Amino acid sequence: MTTAVLIGAQWGDEGKGKITDYLAEQADVVVRYQGGNNAGHTVIVGEEEFKLHLIPSGILYADKICVIGNGVVVDPQVLLQEIEHLEAKGINTSNLRISSQAHLIMPYHKKIDEVEEERRGAAKIGTTKRGIGPAYMDKFARVGIRIIDLLDKEEFEKLLERNLQEKNHLLNKVYQTEGFSTEEILAEYLSYAEKIRPYVADSSFIINEAINAGKHVLFEGAQGTLLDVDHGTYPYVTSSYPVAGGACIGAGVGPTKISKVVGVVKAYTSRVGEGPFPSELFDETGALIRDIGKEYGTTTGRARRCGWLDAVILKYSVRVSGIDAIALTKLDVLDTLDTIKICTGYEYEGQKITEFPHSLKVLAKCKPIYEELPGWKQDLSSARRYEDLPVNARNYIKRIEELSGAKVAIIAVGPKRTQTIMLEPIF
Ligand code: GDP
Ligand code: IMO
Ligand code: MG
């Protein structure tokens, strides 16, 4: 049995989609376990580009079972659009399974996400406005509506009516905006129900059966450690558990069944949305990295904030997720730089801090302490073996291993499947 949890080790967009797609070739089952369509995972196969938001990146192989686990929040409209879009491109989606326990994103969740962001003004989180936070709020408030409820017309209508009483009151009285009619949502969602029904399954059962049969299962995380609701830069986080532990809860598997944790690390750092980012660059180097790295959001199209690699964050991610293998992506983006910096600690009120602080006030005052390494000034995009990498690139990789405390097992030097160097097998 080998099961691997693949997570983002920074603020998301590390290249999880590309690495999942690459590793999926050797997997039997690929599972999404948290988040929703706030995620945007870009995968390039041949000349074709796929942008996946909800469906696991394993879907591009005809023979993999792809599972949307109980921990995911599902916008049925987006899900069906994604299925249609894939089918139109010749991708077979009959191997998709959706947990009956997954919670639904409702139209009022999206509206509340929008008006709450507006109300926050300067203190906004910079959410994707996909209704993620409000959907998880309802789940934890025990008023959420699950896929299984959607398949039962009477139950769905009852829950919808109950929820709309409260949501419409909130929208009308607090936000002074229009609410929703039961009939409208009912008609829309019941039409989705019949289309989704064939995919609905007991996903935890399917995943555990595969594990017990000795199959390879890959858990594909969304977002990243620093966006985790417990371990991230709270409150500038998402509302789910992108850390490795989230896979157990969001897929219904026990911790004893996880054999490996792969942390996807981008060779520099990016962040989209608001919140602290100590190694952020505001100069032309930051703009150059954004340009070469094409750092614009897959989901919202927003320009991503860019900065140097932060080893304090990497060490922290390795700690909270138990990362034992790093997949280092976008190394090629740094090809033209004369020198490359790594943040090895923060200076806070004259002291050096090497553990990630949890107070936003402290973090805001942290000045990154950098170590400088010479660049390799060479095109890495056609490197296929470790031996093809210039010595300065190897030194950068070695330093990442030393500072983070985890081995680099995979190196990506471009967005294509072939632009991947495998140093150690995951499965
Ligand atoms: P995810 O959310 O973690 O899956 O990452 P995104 O897909 O949002 O962003 C990563 C972007 O970088 C995508 O457009 C990928 O095609 C691209 N990408 C992934 N790995 C590499 C790489 O090694 N080099 C380059 N140049 N691009 C990459
Ligand atoms: P992938 O899976 C990068 C960010 C948003 C915002 C915060 C909260 O592609 O790496 P939310 O809509 O989740 O309530 O927004 O989280 N965010 C992401 N940033 N990559 C993502 O996903 C993200 N998903 C959410 O920008 O700052
Ligand atoms: Mg993304």
Coordinates of C-alpha atoms and ligand atoms in Angstrom, one line a residue:
M1 CA 0.0 0.0 0.0
T2 CA 1.2 3.5 -0.8
T3 CA -0.9 6.5 -0.2
A4 CA 0.5 10.0 -0.6
V5 CA -1.0 13.3 0.5
L6 CA 0.1 16.2 -1.7
I7 CA -0.2 19.6 -0.2
G8 CA 0.8 23.2 -1.0
A9 CA 3.6 24.3 1.4
Q10 CA 3.1 28.1 0.9
W11 CA 0.1 30.3 0.1
G12 CA -1.4 28.2 -2.7
D13 CA -0.6 28.0 -6.4
E14 CA 2.6 26.1 -5.9
G15 CA 1.9 23.9 -8.9
K16 CA -0.1 21.2 -7.1
G17 CA -2.2 20.5 -10.3
K18 CA 0.9 19.8 -12.4
I19 CA 2.5 17.5 -9.8
T20 CA -0.8 15.7 -9.1
D21 CA -1.2 15.1 -12.8
Y22 CA 2.4 13.8 -13.0
L23 CA 2.1 11.5 -10.0
A24 CA -1.4 10.4 -11.0
E25 CA 0.1 8.2 -13.8
Q26 CA 1.2 5.8 -11.1
A27 CA -1.9 6.2 -8.9
D28 CA -5.2 4.3 -9.0
V29 CA -7.3 6.8 -7.1
V30 CA -7.0 10.6 -6.9
V31 CA -8.9 12.4 -4.1
R32 CA -9.7 16.1 -3.4
Y33 CA -10.4 16.4 0.3
Q34 CA -11.0 20.1 1.2
G35 CA -11.7 23.5 -0.3
G36 CA -14.0 24.1 -3.3
N37 CA -13.8 26.0 -6.5
N38 CA -11.7 28.7 -4.9
A39 CA -8.9 26.3 -6.1
G40 CA -7.5 26.7 -9.6
H41 CA -5.2 23.9 -10.7
T42 CA -3.7 24.2 -14.1
V43 CA -2.5 21.1 -15.9
I44 CA -1.0 21.0 -19.4
V45 CA -1.2 17.8 -21.4
G46 CA 0.5 18.0 -24.7
E47 CA -0.7 21.3 -26.2
E48 CA -3.9 21.4 -24.2
E49 CA -4.3 23.4 -21.0
F50 CA -6.9 22.4 -18.4
K51 CA -8.0 24.6 -15.5
L52 CA -9.5 22.4 -12.8
H53 CA -11.4 23.9 -9.8
L54 CA -13.2 21.0 -8.2
I55 CA -12.4 17.8 -10.1
P56 CA -9.2 16.1 -9.1
S57 CA -6.3 16.6 -11.5
G58 CA -6.2 12.8 -12.1
I59 CA -9.2 13.1 -14.3
L60 CA -7.0 13.6 -17.4
Y61 CA -6.1 9.9 -17.3
A62 CA -8.9 7.6 -18.6
D63 CA -8.4 4.8 -16.0
K64 CA -8.2 6.7 -12.6
I65 CA -11.0 6.8 -10.1
C66 CA -11.3 10.5 -9.1
V67 CA -13.0 11.3 -5.9
I68 CA -14.5 14.5 -4.5
G69 CA -14.4 13.8 -0.7
N70 CA -16.7 14.7 2.1
G71 CA -14.5 17.6 3.2
V72 CA -15.0 19.5 -0.1
V73 CA -17.7 22.2 -0.5
V74 CA -19.4 21.7 -3.9
D75 CA -21.0 24.3 -6.0
P76 CA -23.2 22.1 -8.2
Q77 CA -23.4 24.6 -11.0
V78 CA -19.6 24.9 -11.3
L79 CA -19.2 21.1 -10.9
L80 CA -21.6 20.4 -13.9
Q81 CA -19.9 23.1 -16.0
E82 CA -16.5 21.5 -15.3
I83 CA -17.8 18.1 -16.2
E84 CA -19.3 19.4 -19.4
H85 CA -16.2 21.3 -20.3
L86 CA -14.0 18.2 -19.8
E87 CA -16.4 16.0 -21.8
A88 CA -16.4 18.6 -24.6
K89 CA -12.6 18.2 -24.7
G90 CA -12.9 14.5 -25.0
I91 CA -12.2 13.7 -21.3
N92 CA -14.2 10.8 -19.9
T93 CA -15.7 11.7 -16.5
S94 CA -17.5 8.5 -15.7
N95 CA -14.8 7.6 -13.2
L96 CA -15.7 10.6 -11.0
R97 CA -17.2 9.9 -7.6
I98 CA -18.7 12.6 -5.3
S99 CA -19.2 12.1 -1.6
S100 CA -22.8 12.1 -0.5
Q101 CA -21.6 13.9 2.7
A102 CA -20.0 16.8 0.9
H103 CA -21.7 20.1 1.7
L104 CA -23.3 22.3 -1.0
I105 CA -22.4 25.9 -1.8
M106 CA -25.8 27.7 -2.2
P107 CA -26.5 30.9 -4.0
Y108 CA -26.8 32.7 -0.6
H109 CA -23.3 31.6 0.3
K110 CA -21.9 33.4 -2.7
K111 CA -23.9 36.5 -2.0
I112 CA -22.9 36.6 1.6
D113 CA -19.2 36.1 0.7
E114 CA -19.6 39.2 -1.6
V115 CA -21.4 41.5 0.7
E116 CA -19.2 40.5 3.7
E117 CA -16.1 41.4 1.8
E118 CA -17.6 44.7 0.8
R119 CA -18.6 45.4 4.4
R120 CA -15.0 44.7 5.6
G121 CA -13.7 47.5 3.5
A122 CA -10.0 48.0 4.0
A123 CA -9.9 44.9 6.3
K124 CA -11.1 42.6 3.5
I125 CA -9.6 39.1 3.2
G126 CA -9.5 39.2 -0.6
T127 CA -11.6 36.0 -0.9
T128 CA -12.4 34.4 -4.2
K129 CA -16.1 35.3 -3.6
R130 CA -17.0 31.7 -4.4
G131 CA -19.0 31.3 -1.2
I132 CA -16.4 29.1 0.5
G133 CA -16.3 30.7 3.9
P134 CA -20.1 31.0 4.3
A135 CA -20.6 27.4 3.2
Y136 CA -18.1 26.1 5.8
M137 CA -19.7 28.4 8.4
D138 CA -23.1 26.7 7.8
K139 CA -21.4 23.3 7.9
F140 CA -20.0 24.0 11.4
A141 CA -23.1 25.7 12.5
R142 CA -24.9 22.5 11.6
V143 CA -27.3 24.1 9.2
G144 CA -25.4 23.1 6.0
I145 CA -27.1 21.2 3.2
R146 CA -25.3 18.1 1.9
I147 CA -25.3 16.3 -1.5
I148 CA -27.3 13.5 0.1
D149 CA -30.0 16.1 1.1
L150 CA -30.1 17.4 -2.5
L151 CA -31.0 14.0 -3.8
D152 CA -34.1 13.9 -1.5
K153 CA -36.5 16.5 -2.9
E154 CA -38.6 16.8 0.3
E155 CA -35.6 17.0 2.6
F156 CA -33.9 19.6 0.4
E157 CA -37.0 21.8 0.2
K158 CA -37.4 21.6 4.0
L159 CA -33.8 22.6 4.7
L160 CA -33.8 25.3 2.0
E161 CA -36.9 26.9 3.4
R162 CA -35.5 26.8 6.9
N163 CA -32.2 28.3 5.8
L164 CA -33.7 31.0 3.6
Q165 CA -35.7 32.4 6.5
E166 CA -32.5 33.2 8.3
K167 CA -30.4 34.1 5.3
N168 CA -33.0 36.4 3.8
H169 CA -33.4 38.1 7.1
L170 CA -29.6 38.6 7.3
L171 CA -29.4 39.9 3.7
N172 CA -32.4 42.2 4.0
K173 CA -31.8 43.6 7.5
V174 CA -28.1 43.6 8.0
Y175 CA -26.7 44.0 4.5
Q176 CA -29.8 45.8 3.1
T177 CA -29.8 43.7 -0.1
E178 CA -32.2 41.4 -1.8
G179 CA -32.7 37.8 -0.7
F180 CA -33.7 34.7 -2.6
S181 CA -37.0 32.9 -3.3
T182 CA -37.3 29.2 -2.3
E183 CA -39.0 28.4 -5.7
E184 CA -36.1 29.9 -7.7
I185 CA -33.3 28.0 -5.9
L186 CA -35.4 24.8 -5.7
A187 CA -36.0 24.7 -9.4
E188 CA -32.4 25.4 -10.2
Y189 CA -30.9 22.9 -7.6
L190 CA -33.3 20.1 -8.3
S191 CA -32.3 20.2 -12.0
Y192 CA -28.7 19.8 -10.9
A193 CA -29.6 16.9 -8.6
E194 CA -30.6 14.5 -11.4
K195 CA -27.4 15.3 -13.3
I196 CA -25.2 14.8 -10.2
R197 CA -27.0 11.6 -8.9
P198 CA -25.0 9.1 -11.0
Y199 CA -21.7 10.3 -9.6
V200 CA -22.7 10.2 -5.9
A201 CA -21.1 7.6 -3.7
D202 CA -19.9 6.6 -0.2
S203 CA -16.5 8.0 -1.0
S204 CA -14.8 7.0 2.2
F205 CA -15.8 3.4 1.5
I206 CA -14.4 3.5 -2.0
I207 CA -11.1 5.0 -0.9
N208 CA -10.6 2.6 2.0
E209 CA -11.4 -0.4 -0.3
A210 CA -8.7 0.8 -2.7
I211 CA -6.2 1.2 0.1
N212 CA -7.0 -2.3 1.5
A213 CA -6.6 -3.8 -1.9
G214 CA -3.1 -2.3 -2.0
K215 CA -3.8 0.3 -4.6
H216 CA -2.0 3.7 -4.9
V217 CA -4.1 6.6 -3.6
L218 CA -3.1 10.2 -4.1
F219 CA -4.8 12.9 -2.0
E220 CA -4.6 16.3 -3.8
G221 CA -4.7 19.2 -1.5
A222 CA -6.0 22.6 -2.5
Q223 CA -4.7 26.0 -1.2
G224 CA -1.6 25.8 1.1
T225 CA -0.4 25.6 4.6
L226 CA -0.4 29.3 5.2
L227 CA -4.0 29.5 4.1
D228 CA -5.1 26.8 6.6
V229 CA -7.8 28.0 9.0
D230 CA -5.8 26.7 12.0
H231 CA -2.2 26.9 10.9
G232 CA -2.2 29.8 8.4
T233 CA -2.0 33.6 8.7
Y234 CA -5.4 33.8 10.4
P235 CA -7.7 35.6 9.6
Y236 CA -6.2 35.9 6.2
V237 CA -6.9 32.3 5.4
T238 CA -9.4 30.1 3.7
S239 CA -12.0 28.2 5.8
S240 CA -10.7 24.6 5.4
Y241 CA -7.7 22.4 6.3
P242 CA -5.1 22.4 3.5
V243 CA -2.5 20.8 5.8
A244 CA -1.9 17.0 5.4
G245 CA -4.1 16.2 8.4
G246 CA -7.0 17.6 6.5
A247 CA -6.8 14.6 4.1
C248 CA -7.9 12.2 6.9
I249 CA -10.9 14.2 7.9
G250 CA -11.9 15.3 4.4
A251 CA -11.6 11.8 2.8
G252 CA -12.6 9.6 5.7
V253 CA -9.3 7.7 6.1
G254 CA -7.4 7.0 9.3
P255 CA -3.9 8.5 9.9
T256 CA -2.5 5.0 9.9
K257 CA -3.3 4.7 6.2
I258 CA -1.2 7.6 5.1
S259 CA 2.3 6.6 4.0
K260 CA 3.8 9.8 2.6
V261 CA 3.4 13.5 2.5
V262 CA 4.6 15.5 -0.5
G263 CA 4.9 19.2 0.0
V264 CA 4.7 21.2 -3.2
V265 CA 7.1 24.2 -2.9
K266 CA 7.4 26.9 -5.5
A267 CA 11.0 28.1 -6.0
Y268 CA 9.9 31.5 -4.9
T269 CA 6.8 32.6 -3.0
S270 CA 3.4 34.0 -4.2
R271 CA 0.2 35.1 -2.5
V272 CA -3.1 36.2 -3.9
G273 CA -5.5 38.2 -1.7
E274 CA -4.7 40.2 1.4
G275 CA -2.6 39.4 4.4
P276 CA 1.0 39.4 5.6
F277 CA 3.8 38.2 3.3
P278 CA 7.3 39.0 4.8
S279 CA 9.4 38.2 1.8
E280 CA 7.2 40.1 -0.7
L281 CA 9.0 42.1 -3.4
F282 CA 7.7 45.4 -4.5
D283 CA 10.5 46.1 -7.0
E284 CA 11.3 45.1 -10.6
T285 CA 12.5 41.7 -9.5
G286 CA 9.0 41.0 -8.1
A287 CA 7.5 42.2 -11.3
L288 CA 10.0 40.1 -13.4
I289 CA 9.1 36.9 -11.4
R290 CA 5.4 37.6 -11.9
D291 CA 5.9 38.1 -15.6
I292 CA 8.1 35.1 -16.2
G293 CA 6.2 32.9 -13.8
K294 CA 2.8 34.1 -15.3
E295 CA 1.6 34.7 -11.8
Y296 CA -2.0 35.6 -12.4
G297 CA -4.8 33.7 -10.6
T298 CA -6.3 30.7 -12.3
T299 CA -9.6 31.3 -10.6
T300 CA -10.0 35.1 -10.3
G301 CA -7.3 36.3 -12.8
R302 CA -5.9 38.6 -10.0
A303 CA -2.1 39.4 -10.2
R304 CA -0.3 37.3 -7.6
R305 CA 2.0 39.1 -5.2
C306 CA 5.5 37.7 -5.6
G307 CA 8.6 37.4 -3.4
W308 CA 11.6 35.4 -2.5
L309 CA 11.5 31.9 -1.1
D310 CA 10.9 31.9 2.6
A311 CA 12.6 29.0 4.5
V312 CA 10.9 30.0 7.8
I313 CA 7.6 29.1 6.1
L314 CA 9.0 25.9 4.6
K315 CA 10.3 24.6 8.0
Y316 CA 6.9 25.5 9.5
S317 CA 5.1 23.6 6.7
V318 CA 7.3 20.6 7.1
R319 CA 6.5 20.6 10.8
V320 CA 2.7 21.0 10.7
S321 CA 2.2 18.6 7.8
G322 CA 5.0 16.1 8.4
I323 CA 6.3 16.6 4.8
D324 CA 8.8 14.0 3.9
A325 CA 9.3 14.8 0.3
I326 CA 9.4 18.2 -1.5
A327 CA 8.2 18.7 -5.1
L328 CA 10.1 21.9 -6.1
T329 CA 8.3 23.7 -8.9
K330 CA 9.0 26.6 -11.2
L331 CA 12.8 26.5 -10.8
D332 CA 13.0 27.6 -14.4
V333 CA 11.4 30.9 -13.6
L334 CA 14.6 32.0 -11.8
D335 CA 16.8 31.2 -14.8
T336 CA 17.7 34.8 -15.6
L337 CA 18.5 36.2 -12.2
D338 CA 22.0 37.1 -11.2
T339 CA 21.5 36.4 -7.5
I340 CA 18.7 34.6 -5.7
K341 CA 17.7 35.2 -2.1
I342 CA 16.3 32.9 0.5
C343 CA 14.7 34.2 3.7
T344 CA 16.3 32.3 6.6
G345 CA 14.8 34.2 9.5
Y346 CA 13.0 37.4 10.5
E347 CA 14.4 40.3 12.5
Y348 CA 11.8 41.4 15.1
E349 CA 12.6 44.2 17.5
G350 CA 16.4 43.5 17.2
Q351 CA 16.0 39.8 17.7
K352 CA 16.3 37.0 15.1
I353 CA 13.2 34.8 14.9
T354 CA 13.4 31.4 13.1
E355 CA 10.0 30.0 13.9
F356 CA 6.9 31.3 12.2
P357 CA 5.1 33.8 14.5
H358 CA 1.3 33.6 15.0
S359 CA 0.6 37.2 15.9
L360 CA -0.2 39.3 12.8
K361 CA 1.2 42.3 14.7
V362 CA 4.5 40.6 15.2
L363 CA 4.5 39.3 11.6
A364 CA 3.8 42.8 10.3
K365 CA 7.0 44.1 12.0
C366 CA 9.2 41.1 10.8
K367 CA 11.9 42.1 8.4
P368 CA 13.2 39.2 6.4
I369 CA 16.9 38.1 6.8
Y370 CA 18.3 37.0 3.5
E371 CA 21.0 34.7 2.4
E372 CA 22.2 35.3 -1.2
L373 CA 23.1 32.6 -3.6
P374 CA 24.5 33.1 -7.1
G375 CA 22.0 32.4 -10.0
W376 CA 22.7 29.8 -12.7
K377 CA 21.9 32.1 -15.6
Q378 CA 21.0 29.1 -17.8
D379 CA 17.8 27.8 -19.4
L380 CA 16.6 24.9 -17.3
S381 CA 13.4 24.1 -19.2
S382 CA 15.0 21.2 -21.1
A383 CA 16.7 19.6 -18.1
R384 CA 15.4 16.1 -17.6
R385 CA 17.9 14.6 -15.1
Y386 CA 19.5 16.0 -12.0
E387 CA 22.8 15.8 -13.8
D388 CA 21.5 18.3 -16.4
L389 CA 21.2 21.0 -13.7
P390 CA 24.0 23.5 -13.3
V391 CA 25.9 23.5 -10.0
N392 CA 24.3 26.8 -8.8
A393 CA 20.9 25.3 -9.3
R394 CA 21.9 22.2 -7.4
N395 CA 23.3 24.4 -4.6
Y396 CA 20.0 26.2 -4.4
I397 CA 18.2 22.8 -4.1
K398 CA 20.6 21.6 -1.4
R399 CA 20.1 24.8 0.6
I400 CA 16.3 24.3 0.5
E401 CA 16.7 20.8 1.8
E402 CA 19.0 22.0 4.6
L403 CA 16.8 24.9 5.7
S404 CA 13.4 23.1 5.4
G405 CA 14.5 19.7 6.8
A406 CA 12.9 17.7 4.0
K407 CA 14.4 16.0 0.9
V408 CA 13.6 17.3 -2.6
A409 CA 12.1 14.3 -4.5
I410 CA 10.7 16.0 -7.6
I411 CA 11.9 19.1 -9.6
A412 CA 9.7 20.9 -12.1
V413 CA 11.4 23.0 -14.8
G414 CA 8.3 23.9 -16.8
P415 CA 4.5 23.4 -16.9
K416 CA 4.5 20.3 -19.1
R417 CA 4.4 16.7 -18.0
T418 CA 7.8 16.1 -19.6
Q419 CA 9.4 19.0 -17.8
T420 CA 9.8 17.1 -14.5
I421 CA 12.8 15.5 -12.9
M422 CA 12.1 12.6 -10.6
L423 CA 14.8 12.0 -7.9
E424 CA 13.0 9.6 -5.6
P425 CA 9.8 7.6 -6.3
I426 CA 6.6 8.5 -4.4
F427 CA 4.8 5.3 -5.3
Ligands
GDP1 P1 -1.9 25.0 -8.1 O1 -3.1 25.8 -7.6 O2 -1.0 24.7 -6.9 O3 -2.2 23.8 -8.9 O4 -1.0 26.0 -9.0 P2 -1.7 26.8 -10.3 O5 -2.0 25.9 -11.3 O6 -2.7 27.8 -9.8 O7 -0.4 27.7 -10.7 C1 0.8 27.1 -11.1 C2 1.1 27.6 -12.5 O8 2.4 27.3 -12.8 C3 0.3 26.9 -13.6 O9 0.0 27.8 -14.6 C4 1.2 25.8 -14.1 O10 1.0 25.4 -15.4 C5 2.5 26.4 -13.9 N1 3.6 25.6 -13.6 C6 3.6 24.5 -12.8 N2 4.9 24.0 -12.6 C7 5.7 24.8 -13.4 C8 7.1 24.8 -13.6 O11 7.9 24.0 -13.1 N3 7.6 25.9 -14.4 C9 6.8 26.8 -14.9 N4 7.3 27.7 -15.7 N5 5.4 26.8 -14.8 C10 4.9 25.8 -14.0
IMO2 P1 -5.1 26.8 -5.1 O1 -5.7 25.4 -4.8 C1 -4.2 30.8 -3.8 C2 -7.0 32.7 -1.0 C3 -7.8 33.8 -1.5 C4 -8.0 34.6 -0.2 C5 -8.1 33.5 0.9 C6 -9.6 33.2 1.3 O2 -5.3 27.1 -6.6 O3 -3.7 26.9 -4.6 P2 -11.5 32.0 0.0 O4 -12.2 32.3 -1.3 O5 -10.9 30.6 0.1 O6 -12.4 32.2 1.2 O7 -10.4 33.1 0.1 O8 -7.5 32.3 0.3 N1 -7.1 31.4 -1.8 C7 -6.2 31.0 -2.7 N2 -5.0 31.5 -3.0 N3 -4.6 29.6 -4.3 C8 -5.7 29.0 -4.0 O9 -6.1 27.8 -4.4 C9 -6.6 29.8 -3.2 N4 -7.9 29.5 -2.7 C10 -8.1 30.5 -1.8 O10 -7.2 34.6 -2.5 O11 -6.8 35.3 0.1
MG3 MG -4.0 27.6 -8.1

